[in-house]
XYZ file of C-alpha atoms in Angstrom:
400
model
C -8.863 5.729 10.470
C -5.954 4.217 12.522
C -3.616 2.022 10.180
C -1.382 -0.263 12.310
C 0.434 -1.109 8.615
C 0.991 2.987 8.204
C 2.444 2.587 11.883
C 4.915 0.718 11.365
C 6.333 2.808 8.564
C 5.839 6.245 11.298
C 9.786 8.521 10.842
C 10.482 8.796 14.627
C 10.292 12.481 15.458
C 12.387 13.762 18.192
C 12.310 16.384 20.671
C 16.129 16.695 21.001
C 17.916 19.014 18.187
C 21.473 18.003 18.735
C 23.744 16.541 15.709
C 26.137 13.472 15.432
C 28.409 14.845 12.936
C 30.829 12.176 13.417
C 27.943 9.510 12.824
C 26.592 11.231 9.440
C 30.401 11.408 8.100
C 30.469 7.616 8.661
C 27.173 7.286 6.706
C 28.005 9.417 4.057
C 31.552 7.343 3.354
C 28.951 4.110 3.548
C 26.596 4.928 1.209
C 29.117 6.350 -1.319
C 30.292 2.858 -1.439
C 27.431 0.924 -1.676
C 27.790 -0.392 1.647
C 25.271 -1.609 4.166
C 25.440 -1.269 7.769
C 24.231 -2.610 11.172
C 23.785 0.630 13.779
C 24.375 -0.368 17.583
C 23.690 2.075 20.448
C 23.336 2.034 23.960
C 20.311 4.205 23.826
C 17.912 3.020 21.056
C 15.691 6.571 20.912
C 19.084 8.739 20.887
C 20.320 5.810 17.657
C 17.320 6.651 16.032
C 17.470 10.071 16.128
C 21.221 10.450 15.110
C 20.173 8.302 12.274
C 17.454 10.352 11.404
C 19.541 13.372 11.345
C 21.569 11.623 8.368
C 18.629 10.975 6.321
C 17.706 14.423 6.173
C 20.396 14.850 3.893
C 20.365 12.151 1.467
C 18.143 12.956 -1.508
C 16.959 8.992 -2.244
C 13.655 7.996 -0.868
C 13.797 6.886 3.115
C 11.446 3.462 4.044
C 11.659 3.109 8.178
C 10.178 0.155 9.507
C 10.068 -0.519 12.735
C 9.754 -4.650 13.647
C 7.390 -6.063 16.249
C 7.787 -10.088 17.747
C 5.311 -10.866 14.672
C 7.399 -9.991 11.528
C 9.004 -13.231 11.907
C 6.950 -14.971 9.525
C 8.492 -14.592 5.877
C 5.255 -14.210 4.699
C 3.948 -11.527 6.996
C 7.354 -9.379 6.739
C 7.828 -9.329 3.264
C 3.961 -7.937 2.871
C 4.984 -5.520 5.033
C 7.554 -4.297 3.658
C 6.402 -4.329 0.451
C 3.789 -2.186 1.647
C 6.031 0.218 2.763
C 8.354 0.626 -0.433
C 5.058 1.523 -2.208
C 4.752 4.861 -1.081
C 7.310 5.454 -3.273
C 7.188 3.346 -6.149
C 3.377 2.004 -6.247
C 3.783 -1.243 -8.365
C 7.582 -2.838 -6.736
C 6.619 -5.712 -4.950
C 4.675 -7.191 -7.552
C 6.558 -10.456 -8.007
C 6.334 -10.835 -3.938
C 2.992 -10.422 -3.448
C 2.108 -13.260 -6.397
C 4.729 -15.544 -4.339
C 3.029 -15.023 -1.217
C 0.249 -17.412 -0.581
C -0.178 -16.985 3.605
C 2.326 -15.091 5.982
C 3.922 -18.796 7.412
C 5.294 -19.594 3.851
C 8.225 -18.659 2.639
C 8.524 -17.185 -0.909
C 10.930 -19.621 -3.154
C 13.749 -18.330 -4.694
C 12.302 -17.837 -8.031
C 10.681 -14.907 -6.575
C 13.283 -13.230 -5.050
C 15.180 -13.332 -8.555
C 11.848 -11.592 -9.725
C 11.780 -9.066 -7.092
C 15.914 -8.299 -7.448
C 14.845 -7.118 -11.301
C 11.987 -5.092 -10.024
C 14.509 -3.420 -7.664
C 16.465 -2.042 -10.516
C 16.188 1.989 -10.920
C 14.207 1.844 -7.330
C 16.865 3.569 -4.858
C 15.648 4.120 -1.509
C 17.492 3.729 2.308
C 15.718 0.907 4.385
C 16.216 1.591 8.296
C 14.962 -1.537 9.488
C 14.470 -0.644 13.496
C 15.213 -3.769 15.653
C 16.307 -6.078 13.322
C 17.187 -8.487 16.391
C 13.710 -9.719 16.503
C 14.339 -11.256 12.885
C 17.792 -12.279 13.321
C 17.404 -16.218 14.398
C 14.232 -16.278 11.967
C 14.528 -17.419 7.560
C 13.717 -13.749 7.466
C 16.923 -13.008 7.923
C 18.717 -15.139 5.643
C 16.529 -13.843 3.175
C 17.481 -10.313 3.331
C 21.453 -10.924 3.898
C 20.856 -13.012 0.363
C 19.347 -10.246 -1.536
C 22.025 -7.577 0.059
C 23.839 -7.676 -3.023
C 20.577 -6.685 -4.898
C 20.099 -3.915 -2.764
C 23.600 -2.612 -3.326
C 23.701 -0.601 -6.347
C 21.224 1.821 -5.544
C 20.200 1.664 -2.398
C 21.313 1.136 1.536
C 19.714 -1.073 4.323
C 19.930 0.160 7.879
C 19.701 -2.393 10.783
C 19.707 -0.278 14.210
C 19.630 -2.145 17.162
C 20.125 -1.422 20.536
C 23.881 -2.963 21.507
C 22.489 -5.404 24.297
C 20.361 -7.056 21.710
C 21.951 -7.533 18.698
C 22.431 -11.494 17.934
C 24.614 -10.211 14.871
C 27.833 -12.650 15.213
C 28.993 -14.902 11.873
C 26.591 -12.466 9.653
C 28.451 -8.658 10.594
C 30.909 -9.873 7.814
C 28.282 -9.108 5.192
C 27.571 -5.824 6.863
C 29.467 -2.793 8.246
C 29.399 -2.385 11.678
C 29.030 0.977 13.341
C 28.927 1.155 16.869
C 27.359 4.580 18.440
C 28.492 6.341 21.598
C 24.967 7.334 22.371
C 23.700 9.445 25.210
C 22.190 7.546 28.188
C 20.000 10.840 29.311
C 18.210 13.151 26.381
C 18.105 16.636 27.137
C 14.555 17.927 26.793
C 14.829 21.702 28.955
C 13.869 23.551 26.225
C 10.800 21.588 24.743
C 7.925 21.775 27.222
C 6.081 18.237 27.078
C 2.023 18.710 25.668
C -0.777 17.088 28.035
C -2.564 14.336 26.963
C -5.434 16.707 25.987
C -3.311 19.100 23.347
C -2.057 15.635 21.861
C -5.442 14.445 21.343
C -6.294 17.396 19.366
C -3.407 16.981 17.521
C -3.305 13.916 16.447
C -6.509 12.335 17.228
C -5.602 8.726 18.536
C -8.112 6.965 19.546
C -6.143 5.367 22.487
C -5.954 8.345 23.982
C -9.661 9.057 23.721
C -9.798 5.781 25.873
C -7.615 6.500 28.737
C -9.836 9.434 28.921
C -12.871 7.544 28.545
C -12.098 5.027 31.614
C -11.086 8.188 34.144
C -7.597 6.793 35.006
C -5.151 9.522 34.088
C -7.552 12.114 36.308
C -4.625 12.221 39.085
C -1.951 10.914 36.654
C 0.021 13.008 33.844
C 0.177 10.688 30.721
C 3.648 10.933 30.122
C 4.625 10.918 33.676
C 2.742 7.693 33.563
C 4.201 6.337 30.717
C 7.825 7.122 31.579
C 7.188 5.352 34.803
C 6.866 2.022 33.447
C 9.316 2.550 30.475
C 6.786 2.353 27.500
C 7.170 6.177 26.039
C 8.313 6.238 22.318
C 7.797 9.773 20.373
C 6.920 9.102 16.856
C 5.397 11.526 14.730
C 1.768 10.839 13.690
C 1.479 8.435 16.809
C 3.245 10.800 19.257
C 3.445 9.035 22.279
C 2.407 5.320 21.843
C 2.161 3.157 24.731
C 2.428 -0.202 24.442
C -0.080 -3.208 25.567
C 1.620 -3.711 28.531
C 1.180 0.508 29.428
C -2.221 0.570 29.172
C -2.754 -2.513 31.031
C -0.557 -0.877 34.000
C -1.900 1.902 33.864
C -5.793 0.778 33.801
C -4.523 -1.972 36.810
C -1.205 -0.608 37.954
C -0.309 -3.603 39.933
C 2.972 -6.529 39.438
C 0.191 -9.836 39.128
C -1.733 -9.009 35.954
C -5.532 -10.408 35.690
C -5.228 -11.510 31.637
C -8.963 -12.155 32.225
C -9.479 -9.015 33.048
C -7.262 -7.681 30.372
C -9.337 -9.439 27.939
C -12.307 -8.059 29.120
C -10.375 -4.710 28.717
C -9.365 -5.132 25.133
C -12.816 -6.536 24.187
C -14.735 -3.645 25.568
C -12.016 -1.394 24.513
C -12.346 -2.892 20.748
C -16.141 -3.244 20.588
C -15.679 1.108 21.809
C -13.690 1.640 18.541
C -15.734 0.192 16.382
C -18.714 2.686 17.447
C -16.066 5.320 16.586
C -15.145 4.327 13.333
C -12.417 2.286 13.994
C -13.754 -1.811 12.864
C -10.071 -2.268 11.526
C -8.068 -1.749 14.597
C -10.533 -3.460 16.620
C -10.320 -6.486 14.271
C -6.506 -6.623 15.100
C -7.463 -6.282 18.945
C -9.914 -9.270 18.149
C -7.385 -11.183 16.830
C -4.874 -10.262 18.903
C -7.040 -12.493 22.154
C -8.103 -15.110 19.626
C -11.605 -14.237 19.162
C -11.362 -15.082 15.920
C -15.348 -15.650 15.716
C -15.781 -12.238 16.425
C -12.599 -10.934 14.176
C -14.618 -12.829 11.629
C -17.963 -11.252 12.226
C -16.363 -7.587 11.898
C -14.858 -8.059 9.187
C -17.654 -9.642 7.272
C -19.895 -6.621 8.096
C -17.323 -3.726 7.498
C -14.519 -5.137 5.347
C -16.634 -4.572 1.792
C -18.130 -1.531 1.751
C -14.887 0.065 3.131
C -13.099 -1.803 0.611
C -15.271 -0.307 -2.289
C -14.647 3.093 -0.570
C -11.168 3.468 -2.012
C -9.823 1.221 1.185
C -6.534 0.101 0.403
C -6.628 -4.236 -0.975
C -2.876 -4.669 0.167
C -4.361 -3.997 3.719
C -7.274 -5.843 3.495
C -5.525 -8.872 2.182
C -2.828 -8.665 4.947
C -5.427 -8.698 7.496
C -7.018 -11.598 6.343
C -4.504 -13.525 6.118
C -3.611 -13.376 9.599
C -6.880 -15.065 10.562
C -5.796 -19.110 10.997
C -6.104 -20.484 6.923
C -8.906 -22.935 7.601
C -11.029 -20.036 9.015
C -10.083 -17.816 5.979
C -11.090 -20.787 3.243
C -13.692 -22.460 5.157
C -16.167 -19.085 5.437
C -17.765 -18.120 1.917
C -17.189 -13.979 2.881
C -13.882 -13.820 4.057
C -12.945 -16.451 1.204
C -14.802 -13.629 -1.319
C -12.535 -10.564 0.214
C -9.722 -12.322 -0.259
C -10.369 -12.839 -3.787
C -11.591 -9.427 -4.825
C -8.318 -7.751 -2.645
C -6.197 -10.377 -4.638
C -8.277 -9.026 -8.344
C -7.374 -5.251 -7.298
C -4.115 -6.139 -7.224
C -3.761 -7.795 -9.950
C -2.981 -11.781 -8.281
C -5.675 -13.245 -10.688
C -3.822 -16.922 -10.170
C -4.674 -16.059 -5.891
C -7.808 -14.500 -6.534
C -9.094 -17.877 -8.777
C -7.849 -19.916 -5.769
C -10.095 -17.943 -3.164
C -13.171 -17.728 -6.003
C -12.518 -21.741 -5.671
C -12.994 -22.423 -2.006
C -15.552 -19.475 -1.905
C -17.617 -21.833 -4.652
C -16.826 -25.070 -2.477
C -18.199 -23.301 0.539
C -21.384 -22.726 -1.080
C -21.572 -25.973 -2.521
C -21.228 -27.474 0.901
C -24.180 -25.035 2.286
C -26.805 -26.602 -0.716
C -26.944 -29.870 1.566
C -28.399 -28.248 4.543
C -31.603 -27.444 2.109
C -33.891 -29.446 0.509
C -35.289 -27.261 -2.162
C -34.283 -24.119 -4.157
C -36.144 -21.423 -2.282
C -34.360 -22.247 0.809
C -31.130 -22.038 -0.812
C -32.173 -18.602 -2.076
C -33.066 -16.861 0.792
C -30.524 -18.540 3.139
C -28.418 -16.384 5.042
C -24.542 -16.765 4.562
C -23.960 -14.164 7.029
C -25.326 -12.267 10.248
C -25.693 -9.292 8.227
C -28.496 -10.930 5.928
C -25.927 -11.582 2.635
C -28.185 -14.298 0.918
C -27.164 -17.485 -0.863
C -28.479 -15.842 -3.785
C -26.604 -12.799 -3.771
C -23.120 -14.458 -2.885
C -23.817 -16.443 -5.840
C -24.156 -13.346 -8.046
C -21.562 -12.072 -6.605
C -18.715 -14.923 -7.605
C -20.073 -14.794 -11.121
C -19.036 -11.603 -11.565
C -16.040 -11.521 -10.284
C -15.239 -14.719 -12.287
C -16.348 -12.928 -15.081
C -13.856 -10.474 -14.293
C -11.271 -12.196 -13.892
């Protein structure tokens, strides 16, 4: 299944073999001294693969996390990245995650003097990729005040491509490297795959869709993608075209229909949940405000996937970017968030959602007038009873 989270965390791979040796001396001198450094390039894709060339020889464990327009809420990033840094050390991040009530809220300070002690015996290199999208936001005020946690062990990378950086009064708490980077990557020697051979490589399922709808049948992929500037090569995603590709390249035209384009992404999300895919086509969902329908998915999928070894940190970070009064005020979603919160071990969050879950279904015993009705009513489309939801909150509060 596609995981946007795991996405986000993808090491860029790169068809072009040439070394900065000059740029991996620099590094090397850096992280000998415990320093941390803000990258600028000209070129972001040649930056990121001269950086990548230096991590190859560092022996510390290497988080990359590449930023989207989103990450700006404190909440949101700091999930995120504590979801990365476990797939190296499975329990950092604890301390975060209890401090963490939505992704609009801040964590207080309290819990970043939690997290600095969790930190301790943790190395790892953080290449935070366009770090100018967080640079106006608390976000980033956040990380320049735990920089001195950081220090001992490990090394924070912000690359950035030169024309963006808003880096002025805070480069004094940072090294600044600026990259001579190549305008024009040489690629003679690496013949590009078609859109076919990448499917069968990778499987991604957007690909399967541009297929699907017949518009690359006179039209290379990458040729296509190129042409409107939204190629990136990352392994695991390979090629990954961006919203407004696919859009140009379903309706290649300058005015762009966004109903239309919402008729697109619905059909194309309701299509990926017949193959499998009811998580990425909740983010679609939410992504055009259908948050009914996010809703709807994610009360029919989200628990038997859930109790099929899916992963609770993802679960929990999707529900919390429905809107909070749609996340307390439905008895389900309520319930997922408390039994994601259990598994990892936020009993003080999961009591909270067992609370509003229990208030929902309070609210529900006025619409019925005896205690049949209340039995068999239906708390859900997919037939989940009054009855059984009840059952179900006793046990977890037993749990607990």
């Amino acid at each position: 299944m596609f995981s946007y989270l795991q996405s986000k965390f993808t090491i860029p791979l790169f068809l072009d073999a040439r070394q900065n040796l000059l740029l991996s001396t620099q590094l090397n001198e850096l992280f000998s001294k415990n320093e941390h450094v803000s990258i600028t390039g000209e070129n972001i894709v040649d930056l990121k693969r001269q950086v990548l060339d230096w991590t190859k020889t560092i022996s510390v464990p290497l988080v990359w996390l590449q930023l989207d327009s989103l990450d700006v809420d404190p909440g949101r990033f700091w999930t995120v990245l504590v979801y990365g840094l476990r797939r190296h050390y499975p329990t950092l991040g604890q301390s975060l995650l209890a401090g963490i009530m939505d992704h609009h809220a801040s964590p207080n300070p309290q819990v970043f003097h939690q997290f600095r002690k969790e930190l301790v015996g943790k190395p790892f290199v953080l290449v935070i990729n366009d770090s100018y999208l967080i640079q106006k936001s608390s976000v980033w005020k956040q990380i320049l005040s735990l920089l001195d946690a950081f220090r001992e062990e490990s090394m924070l990378i912000f690359l950035d491509d030169k024309n963006k950086s808003l880096l002025e009064d805070d480069i004094k708490n940072l090294s600044s490297l600026t990259v001579k980077t190549d305008k024009k990557l040489s690629f003679e020697n690496f013949k590009l795959p078609s859109y076919r051979n990448l499917l069968s490589i990778f499987d991604i399922w957007w690909l399967s869709w541009l297929k699907r709808t017949d518009i690359l049948q006179d039209m290379n992929l990458v040729d296509a993608l190129i042409a409107v500037g939204q190629i990136d090569f990352l392994s695991d995603s390979a090629i990954k075209p961006t919203l407004a590709a696919r859009t140009w390249l379903r309706e290649p035209s300058i005015t762009i229909d966004y109903e239309a384009m919402v008729k697109n992404i619905r059909d194309m999300a309701s299509w990926l949940v017949s193959q499998g895919e009811w998580l990425d086509a909740y983010r679609w969902f939410l992504f055009i405000r259908d948050f009914e329908t996010a809703c709807e998915l994610l009360e029919s999928q989200a628990l038997p996937w859930l109790n099929n070894n899916g992963d609770a940190l993802t679960l929990l970070f999707w529900l919390r970017e429905l809107p909070s009064v749609l996340l307390s005020s439905r008895p389900l979603p309520a319930y997922l968030a408390a039994e994601s919160t259990f598994r990892l071990g936020l009993n003080t969050q999961s009591r909270f959602y067992l609370t509003n879950v229990e208030n929902n279904l309070e609210a529900m015993t006025r619409f019925s007038r005896s205690n049949p009705q209340q039995t068999d009513f239906q708390v859900t489309d997919g037939g989940l009873t009054f009855q059984q939801m009840v059952r179900m909150v006793h046990v977890m509060k037993q749990k607990i």
